[in-house]
Amino acid sequence: AQKVTQAQTEISVVEKEDVTLDCVYETRDTTYYLFWYKQPPSGELVFLIRRNSFDEQNEISGRYSWNFQKSTSSFNFTITASQVVDSAVYFCALSEEGAGSYQLTFGKGTKLSVIP
Amino acid sequence: DTAVSQTPKYLVTQMGNDKSIKCEQNLGHDTMYWYKQDSKKFLKIMFSYNNKELIINETVPNRFSPKSPDKAHLNLHINSLELGDSAVYFCASSQGWAPDNEQFFGPGTRLTVL
């Protein structure tokens, strides 16, 4: 079963629009960690945020915000007033403590295109 | 200055050849990883080493052999390359072996097998 689902394969928005990238995860662990990574066209993977399963506080960092809801097993990412530099593939990932292997399981990514 | 570096950045080779990709991290991390990103951008863990010891070995053909000469290096050797091995390979490192550790990724090596 897919543990991390990013149902939106590609999204296009016009610059300055807000956009939300969805991430739904599946785990039986009570302790787990969720991550978002950004992969711009240059190819490198950039860490954006980590959230543990006990901390449901939403987080805001500049134009970026994250909404973690355990009740719906979702960890959504919103970009406010999008800019062309936000164009990238965004990956949501899950790491489970109980699994022992601690590996990051990635979603398939959402390609965001911000059109000027 | 680069935290996690990989060489080469691009690798084009013929089927059947043997090739290696090198990875080095200067972050003082204990744990290193290899990931494969296919043409559809799907990222999957291949191997993980902690303090030079193999921790994760996902279902990867025996033709792939990682080697960690020391904690700062994790190289990937591939024997008898096949067309399906074409992908971008990412090396990563984290401070330790724990589920909450941020992983720092290298720039990737784009392997093309002809």
PDB file of C-alpha atoms in Angstrom:
ATOM      1  CA  ALA A   1       0.000   0.000   0.000  1.00  0.00           C
ATOM      2  CA  GLN A   2       1.238   3.453  -0.822  1.00  0.00           C
ATOM      3  CA  LYS A   3       2.226   5.172   2.368  1.00  0.00           C
ATOM      4  CA  VAL A   4       2.419   8.701   1.025  1.00  0.00           C
ATOM      5  CA  THR A   5      -0.036   9.900  -1.570  1.00  0.00           C
ATOM      6  CA  GLN A   6       0.307  13.130  -3.461  1.00  0.00           C
ATOM      7  CA  ALA A   7      -2.744  12.998  -5.656  1.00  0.00           C
ATOM      8  CA  GLN A   8      -1.903  16.140  -7.619  1.00  0.00           C
ATOM      9  CA  THR A   9       0.616  15.211 -10.262  1.00  0.00           C
ATOM     10  CA  GLU A  10       0.905  18.668 -11.765  1.00  0.00           C
ATOM     11  CA  ILE A  11      -0.461  22.078 -10.833  1.00  0.00           C
ATOM     12  CA  SER A  12      -0.201  25.336 -12.741  1.00  0.00           C
ATOM     13  CA  VAL A  13      -0.947  28.688 -11.173  1.00  0.00           C
ATOM     14  CA  VAL A  14      -0.480  32.272 -12.197  1.00  0.00           C
ATOM     15  CA  GLU A  15       2.031  34.268 -10.215  1.00  0.00           C
ATOM     16  CA  LYS A  16       0.655  35.731  -6.964  1.00  0.00           C
ATOM     17  CA  GLU A  17      -2.028  33.084  -6.645  1.00  0.00           C
ATOM     18  CA  ASP A  18      -2.108  30.897  -3.547  1.00  0.00           C
ATOM     19  CA  VAL A  19      -1.672  27.176  -4.054  1.00  0.00           C
ATOM     20  CA  THR A  20      -2.036  24.159  -1.783  1.00  0.00           C
ATOM     21  CA  LEU A  21      -0.199  20.911  -2.336  1.00  0.00           C
ATOM     22  CA  ASP A  22      -1.904  17.914  -0.787  1.00  0.00           C
ATOM     23  CA  CYS A  23      -0.238  15.063   1.048  1.00  0.00           C
ATOM     24  CA  VAL A  24      -2.033  12.120   2.608  1.00  0.00           C
ATOM     25  CA  TYR A  25      -0.095   9.492   4.511  1.00  0.00           C
ATOM     26  CA  GLU A  26      -0.728   6.075   5.936  1.00  0.00           C
ATOM     27  CA  THR A  27       0.933   4.575   9.003  1.00  0.00           C
ATOM     28  CA  ARG A  28       0.157   2.368  11.977  1.00  0.00           C
ATOM     29  CA  ASP A  29       2.858   3.952  14.097  1.00  0.00           C
ATOM     30  CA  THR A  30       1.979   6.442  16.786  1.00  0.00           C
ATOM     31  CA  THR A  31       5.352   8.109  16.385  1.00  0.00           C
ATOM     32  CA  TYR A  32       6.256   9.227  12.924  1.00  0.00           C
ATOM     33  CA  TYR A  33       7.697  12.175  11.073  1.00  0.00           C
ATOM     34  CA  LEU A  34       6.560  14.023   7.996  1.00  0.00           C
ATOM     35  CA  PHE A  35       8.755  16.021   5.678  1.00  0.00           C
ATOM     36  CA  TRP A  36       8.464  18.241   2.643  1.00  0.00           C
ATOM     37  CA  TYR A  37      11.285  18.563   0.140  1.00  0.00           C
ATOM     38  CA  LYS A  38      11.555  20.851  -2.891  1.00  0.00           C
ATOM     39  CA  GLN A  39      13.268  19.846  -6.130  1.00  0.00           C
ATOM     40  CA  PRO A  40      13.726  22.877  -8.394  1.00  0.00           C
ATOM     41  CA  PRO A  41      14.531  22.466 -12.101  1.00  0.00           C
ATOM     42  CA  SER A  42      18.243  22.431 -11.248  1.00  0.00           C
ATOM     43  CA  GLY A  43      17.645  19.005  -9.691  1.00  0.00           C
ATOM     44  CA  GLU A  44      18.864  19.197  -6.119  1.00  0.00           C
ATOM     45  CA  LEU A  45      16.572  18.238  -3.235  1.00  0.00           C
ATOM     46  CA  VAL A  46      16.023  20.917  -0.627  1.00  0.00           C
ATOM     47  CA  PHE A  47      14.611  20.231   2.826  1.00  0.00           C
ATOM     48  CA  LEU A  48      11.671  22.468   3.725  1.00  0.00           C
ATOM     49  CA  ILE A  49      10.117  21.192   6.929  1.00  0.00           C
ATOM     50  CA  ARG A  50       9.896  18.302   9.380  1.00  0.00           C
ATOM     51  CA  ARG A  51       6.912  17.637  11.621  1.00  0.00           C
ATOM     52  CA  ASN A  52       6.530  14.941  14.291  1.00  0.00           C
ATOM     53  CA  SER A  53       3.265  13.146  14.928  1.00  0.00           C
ATOM     54  CA  PHE A  54       2.790  14.738  18.341  1.00  0.00           C
ATOM     55  CA  ASP A  55       2.918  18.274  17.105  1.00  0.00           C
ATOM     56  CA  GLU A  56      -0.189  19.286  15.223  1.00  0.00           C
ATOM     57  CA  GLN A  57       0.530  22.970  15.351  1.00  0.00           C
ATOM     58  CA  ASN A  58       0.452  24.538  11.971  1.00  0.00           C
ATOM     59  CA  GLU A  59       3.642  26.190  10.859  1.00  0.00           C
ATOM     60  CA  ILE A  60       4.279  29.307   8.851  1.00  0.00           C
ATOM     61  CA  SER A  61       7.559  30.338   7.313  1.00  0.00           C
ATOM     62  CA  GLY A  62       7.287  33.415   5.173  1.00  0.00           C
ATOM     63  CA  ARG A  63       5.003  32.590   2.254  1.00  0.00           C
ATOM     64  CA  TYR A  64       5.015  28.898   3.157  1.00  0.00           C
ATOM     65  CA  SER A  65       2.625  27.262   5.579  1.00  0.00           C
ATOM     66  CA  TRP A  66       1.881  23.698   6.556  1.00  0.00           C
ATOM     67  CA  ASN A  67      -1.348  22.228   7.867  1.00  0.00           C
ATOM     68  CA  PHE A  68      -0.952  18.939   9.721  1.00  0.00           C
ATOM     69  CA  GLN A  69      -4.195  17.116  10.552  1.00  0.00           C
ATOM     70  CA  LYS A  70      -3.918  13.689  12.140  1.00  0.00           C
ATOM     71  CA  SER A  71      -7.672  13.151  11.892  1.00  0.00           C
ATOM     72  CA  THR A  72      -7.431  13.095   8.106  1.00  0.00           C
ATOM     73  CA  SER A  73      -3.805  11.860   7.926  1.00  0.00           C
ATOM     74  CA  SER A  74      -2.873  14.892   5.897  1.00  0.00           C
ATOM     75  CA  PHE A  75       0.066  17.235   5.845  1.00  0.00           C
ATOM     76  CA  ASN A  76      -0.733  19.900   3.281  1.00  0.00           C
ATOM     77  CA  PHE A  77       1.569  22.632   2.081  1.00  0.00           C
ATOM     78  CA  THR A  78       0.367  26.081   1.037  1.00  0.00           C
ATOM     79  CA  ILE A  79       2.331  28.702  -0.834  1.00  0.00           C
ATOM     80  CA  THR A  80       0.874  32.168  -0.558  1.00  0.00           C
ATOM     81  CA  ALA A  81       1.392  34.724  -3.326  1.00  0.00           C
ATOM     82  CA  SER A  82       3.287  32.245  -5.466  1.00  0.00           C
ATOM     83  CA  GLN A  83       6.354  33.327  -7.401  1.00  0.00           C
ATOM     84  CA  VAL A  84       8.078  31.930 -10.463  1.00  0.00           C
ATOM     85  CA  VAL A  85      10.936  30.726  -8.243  1.00  0.00           C
ATOM     86  CA  ASP A  86       8.458  28.416  -6.516  1.00  0.00           C
ATOM     87  CA  SER A  87       8.259  26.327  -9.690  1.00  0.00           C
ATOM     88  CA  ALA A  88       9.561  22.916  -8.690  1.00  0.00           C
ATOM     89  CA  VAL A  89       8.574  19.390  -7.842  1.00  0.00           C
ATOM     90  CA  TYR A  90       7.530  19.109  -4.218  1.00  0.00           C
ATOM     91  CA  PHE A  91       7.806  15.839  -2.332  1.00  0.00           C
ATOM     92  CA  CYS A  92       6.084  14.837   0.850  1.00  0.00           C
ATOM     93  CA  ALA A  93       7.795  12.050   2.811  1.00  0.00           C
ATOM     94  CA  LEU A  94       7.165   9.870   5.856  1.00  0.00           C
ATOM     95  CA  SER A  95       9.521   8.256   8.333  1.00  0.00           C
ATOM     96  CA  GLU A  96       8.204   5.797  10.918  1.00  0.00           C
ATOM     97  CA  GLU A  97       9.845   5.105  14.257  1.00  0.00           C
ATOM     98  CA  GLY A  98       8.348   1.678  14.747  1.00  0.00           C
ATOM     99  CA  ALA A  99       9.539   0.396  11.408  1.00  0.00           C
ATOM    100  CA  GLY A 100      13.102   0.303  12.693  1.00  0.00           C
ATOM    101  CA  SER A 101      14.506   0.995   9.305  1.00  0.00           C
ATOM    102  CA  TYR A 102      13.787   4.735   9.649  1.00  0.00           C
ATOM    103  CA  GLN A 103      13.779   5.132   5.919  1.00  0.00           C
ATOM    104  CA  LEU A 104      12.127   8.041   4.183  1.00  0.00           C
ATOM    105  CA  THR A 105       9.200   6.982   2.047  1.00  0.00           C
ATOM    106  CA  PHE A 106       8.482   9.619  -0.556  1.00  0.00           C
ATOM    107  CA  GLY A 107       5.272  10.458  -2.342  1.00  0.00           C
ATOM    108  CA  LYS A 108       5.396  10.664  -6.109  1.00  0.00           C
ATOM    109  CA  GLY A 109       5.730  14.418  -6.037  1.00  0.00           C
ATOM    110  CA  THR A 110       3.663  17.331  -7.294  1.00  0.00           C
ATOM    111  CA  LYS A 111       5.075  19.431 -10.074  1.00  0.00           C
ATOM    112  CA  LEU A 112       4.188  23.065  -9.516  1.00  0.00           C
ATOM    113  CA  SER A 113       4.481  25.532 -12.379  1.00  0.00           C
ATOM    114  CA  VAL A 114       4.081  29.199 -11.575  1.00  0.00           C
ATOM    115  CA  ILE A 115       3.354  31.199 -14.691  1.00  0.00           C
ATOM    116  CA  PRO A 116       4.408  34.846 -14.791  1.00  0.00           C
TER     117      PRO A 116
ATOM    118  CA  ASP B   1      32.228  24.081   0.814  1.00  0.00           C
ATOM    119  CA  THR B   2      29.586  21.728  -0.609  1.00  0.00           C
ATOM    120  CA  ALA B   3      27.892  19.660   2.095  1.00  0.00           C
ATOM    121  CA  VAL B   4      27.183  16.520   0.059  1.00  0.00           C
ATOM    122  CA  SER B   5      28.997  16.122  -3.226  1.00  0.00           C
ATOM    123  CA  GLN B   6      28.723  13.492  -5.929  1.00  0.00           C
ATOM    124  CA  THR B   7      30.897  12.715  -8.896  1.00  0.00           C
ATOM    125  CA  PRO B   8      30.332  12.560 -11.718  1.00  0.00           C
ATOM    126  CA  LYS B   9      27.287  14.762 -12.310  1.00  0.00           C
ATOM    127  CA  TYR B  10      26.585  13.065 -15.635  1.00  0.00           C
ATOM    128  CA  LEU B  11      27.487   9.565 -16.705  1.00  0.00           C
ATOM    129  CA  VAL B  12      26.767   8.159 -20.145  1.00  0.00           C
ATOM    130  CA  THR B  13      27.805   4.600 -20.804  1.00  0.00           C
ATOM    131  CA  GLN B  14      27.054   1.482 -22.810  1.00  0.00           C
ATOM    132  CA  MET B  15      25.070  -1.506 -21.665  1.00  0.00           C
ATOM    133  CA  GLY B  16      27.209  -4.114 -19.990  1.00  0.00           C
ATOM    134  CA  ASN B  17      29.791  -1.689 -18.628  1.00  0.00           C
ATOM    135  CA  ASP B  18      30.734  -1.288 -14.971  1.00  0.00           C
ATOM    136  CA  LYS B  19      30.664   2.172 -13.439  1.00  0.00           C
ATOM    137  CA  SER B  20      31.023   3.877 -10.076  1.00  0.00           C
ATOM    138  CA  ILE B  21      29.503   6.974  -8.543  1.00  0.00           C
ATOM    139  CA  LYS B  22      31.280   8.620  -5.630  1.00  0.00           C
ATOM    140  CA  CYS B  23      29.708  10.482  -2.741  1.00  0.00           C
ATOM    141  CA  GLU B  24      31.330  12.519  -0.021  1.00  0.00           C
ATOM    142  CA  GLN B  25      29.849  14.530   2.825  1.00  0.00           C
ATOM    143  CA  ASN B  26      31.695  17.068   4.951  1.00  0.00           C
ATOM    144  CA  LEU B  27      28.969  17.491   7.555  1.00  0.00           C
ATOM    145  CA  GLY B  28      30.366  15.010  10.034  1.00  0.00           C
ATOM    146  CA  HIS B  29      27.275  12.862   9.659  1.00  0.00           C
ATOM    147  CA  ASP B  30      27.159   9.205  10.643  1.00  0.00           C
ATOM    148  CA  THR B  31      24.531   8.010   8.187  1.00  0.00           C
ATOM    149  CA  MET B  32      24.552   8.015   4.394  1.00  0.00           C
ATOM    150  CA  TYR B  33      22.078   6.891   1.772  1.00  0.00           C
ATOM    151  CA  TRP B  34      21.656   6.169  -1.917  1.00  0.00           C
ATOM    152  CA  TYR B  35      18.378   6.915  -3.660  1.00  0.00           C
ATOM    153  CA  LYS B  36      17.246   6.271  -7.217  1.00  0.00           C
ATOM    154  CA  GLN B  37      14.949   8.724  -8.989  1.00  0.00           C
ATOM    155  CA  ASP B  38      13.333   7.306 -12.090  1.00  0.00           C
ATOM    156  CA  SER B  39      12.103   9.127 -15.181  1.00  0.00           C
ATOM    157  CA  LYS B  40       8.761   9.804 -13.491  1.00  0.00           C
ATOM    158  CA  LYS B  41      10.568  11.494 -10.596  1.00  0.00           C
ATOM    159  CA  PHE B  42       9.780   8.711  -8.152  1.00  0.00           C
ATOM    160  CA  LEU B  43      12.406   8.621  -5.378  1.00  0.00           C
ATOM    161  CA  LYS B  44      13.207   5.333  -3.738  1.00  0.00           C
ATOM    162  CA  ILE B  45      15.772   4.378  -1.131  1.00  0.00           C
ATOM    163  CA  MET B  46      18.346   1.861  -2.259  1.00  0.00           C
ATOM    164  CA  PHE B  47      20.874   1.625   0.559  1.00  0.00           C
ATOM    165  CA  SER B  48      21.620   3.163   3.899  1.00  0.00           C
ATOM    166  CA  TYR B  49      24.830   3.000   5.879  1.00  0.00           C
ATOM    167  CA  ASN B  50      25.310   3.970   9.495  1.00  0.00           C
ATOM    168  CA  ASN B  51      28.873   4.270  10.795  1.00  0.00           C
ATOM    169  CA  LYS B  52      30.074   2.413   7.708  1.00  0.00           C
ATOM    170  CA  GLU B  53      27.687  -0.486   8.285  1.00  0.00           C
ATOM    171  CA  LEU B  54      24.904  -1.441   5.913  1.00  0.00           C
ATOM    172  CA  ILE B  55      21.496  -0.832   7.504  1.00  0.00           C
ATOM    173  CA  ILE B  56      19.049  -0.797   4.623  1.00  0.00           C
ATOM    174  CA  ASN B  57      19.331  -2.832   1.482  1.00  0.00           C
ATOM    175  CA  GLU B  58      16.112  -2.510  -0.423  1.00  0.00           C
ATOM    176  CA  THR B  59      15.246  -4.845  -3.252  1.00  0.00           C
ATOM    177  CA  VAL B  60      18.113  -3.829  -5.448  1.00  0.00           C
ATOM    178  CA  PRO B  61      19.836  -6.138  -7.942  1.00  0.00           C
ATOM    179  CA  ASN B  62      23.149  -7.622  -6.825  1.00  0.00           C
ATOM    180  CA  ARG B  63      24.781  -5.670  -9.617  1.00  0.00           C
ATOM    181  CA  PHE B  64      24.604  -2.647  -7.312  1.00  0.00           C
ATOM    182  CA  SER B  65      27.195  -2.683  -4.564  1.00  0.00           C
ATOM    183  CA  PRO B  66      27.697   0.180  -2.138  1.00  0.00           C
ATOM    184  CA  LYS B  67      30.995   0.684  -0.396  1.00  0.00           C
ATOM    185  CA  SER B  68      31.740   2.908   2.557  1.00  0.00           C
ATOM    186  CA  PRO B  69      35.480   3.282   3.119  1.00  0.00           C
ATOM    187  CA  ASP B  70      34.818   5.738   5.948  1.00  0.00           C
ATOM    188  CA  LYS B  71      31.909   7.650   7.438  1.00  0.00           C
ATOM    189  CA  ALA B  72      32.330  10.553   5.029  1.00  0.00           C
ATOM    190  CA  HIS B  73      32.129   8.465   1.858  1.00  0.00           C
ATOM    191  CA  LEU B  74      29.574   6.145   0.341  1.00  0.00           C
ATOM    192  CA  ASN B  75      30.310   5.002  -3.191  1.00  0.00           C
ATOM    193  CA  LEU B  76      28.005   3.091  -5.500  1.00  0.00           C
ATOM    194  CA  HIS B  77      29.402   0.568  -7.932  1.00  0.00           C
ATOM    195  CA  ILE B  78      27.196  -0.852 -10.661  1.00  0.00           C
ATOM    196  CA  ASN B  79      28.161  -3.939 -12.661  1.00  0.00           C
ATOM    197  CA  SER B  80      26.818  -4.981 -16.045  1.00  0.00           C
ATOM    198  CA  LEU B  81      24.754  -1.871 -16.585  1.00  0.00           C
ATOM    199  CA  GLU B  82      21.293  -2.285 -18.097  1.00  0.00           C
ATOM    200  CA  LEU B  83      19.005   0.155 -19.884  1.00  0.00           C
ATOM    201  CA  GLY B  84      16.690   0.192 -16.875  1.00  0.00           C
ATOM    202  CA  ASP B  85      19.462   1.533 -14.678  1.00  0.00           C
ATOM    203  CA  SER B  86      19.133   4.904 -16.394  1.00  0.00           C
ATOM    204  CA  ALA B  87      18.029   7.302 -13.685  1.00  0.00           C
ATOM    205  CA  VAL B  88      19.246  10.048 -11.405  1.00  0.00           C
ATOM    206  CA  TYR B  89      21.054   8.711  -8.357  1.00  0.00           C
ATOM    207  CA  PHE B  90      21.116  10.812  -5.218  1.00  0.00           C
ATOM    208  CA  CYS B  91      23.394  10.447  -2.283  1.00  0.00           C
ATOM    209  CA  ALA B  92      22.245  11.839   1.056  1.00  0.00           C
ATOM    210  CA  SER B  93      23.447  12.034   4.619  1.00  0.00           C
ATOM    211  CA  SER B  94      21.956  12.621   8.048  1.00  0.00           C
ATOM    212  CA  GLN B  95      23.387  13.250  11.457  1.00  0.00           C
ATOM    213  CA  GLY B  96      22.520   9.840  12.789  1.00  0.00           C
ATOM    214  CA  TRP B  97      20.293   6.830  12.489  1.00  0.00           C
ATOM    215  CA  ALA B  98      16.949   8.208  13.632  1.00  0.00           C
ATOM    216  CA  PRO B  99      13.573   8.722  11.985  1.00  0.00           C
ATOM    217  CA  ASP B 100      13.460  12.465  12.582  1.00  0.00           C
ATOM    218  CA  ASN B 101      16.807  13.338  11.071  1.00  0.00           C
ATOM    219  CA  GLU B 102      16.812  15.747   8.178  1.00  0.00           C
ATOM    220  CA  GLN B 103      18.547  14.264   5.191  1.00  0.00           C
ATOM    221  CA  PHE B 104      20.893  16.429   3.150  1.00  0.00           C
ATOM    222  CA  PHE B 105      21.016  15.495  -0.496  1.00  0.00           C
ATOM    223  CA  GLY B 106      23.773  15.702  -3.033  1.00  0.00           C
ATOM    224  CA  PRO B 107      23.213  17.257  -6.459  1.00  0.00           C
ATOM    225  CA  GLY B 108      22.509  13.923  -8.117  1.00  0.00           C
ATOM    226  CA  THR B 109      24.225  11.889 -10.822  1.00  0.00           C
ATOM    227  CA  ARG B 110      22.322  11.445 -14.041  1.00  0.00           C
ATOM    228  CA  LEU B 111      23.174   8.002 -15.410  1.00  0.00           C
ATOM    229  CA  THR B 112      22.266   7.227 -19.007  1.00  0.00           C
ATOM    230  CA  VAL B 113      22.776   3.707 -20.272  1.00  0.00           C
ATOM    231  CA  LEU B 114      22.767   3.355 -24.064  1.00  0.00           C
TER     232      LEU B 114
END
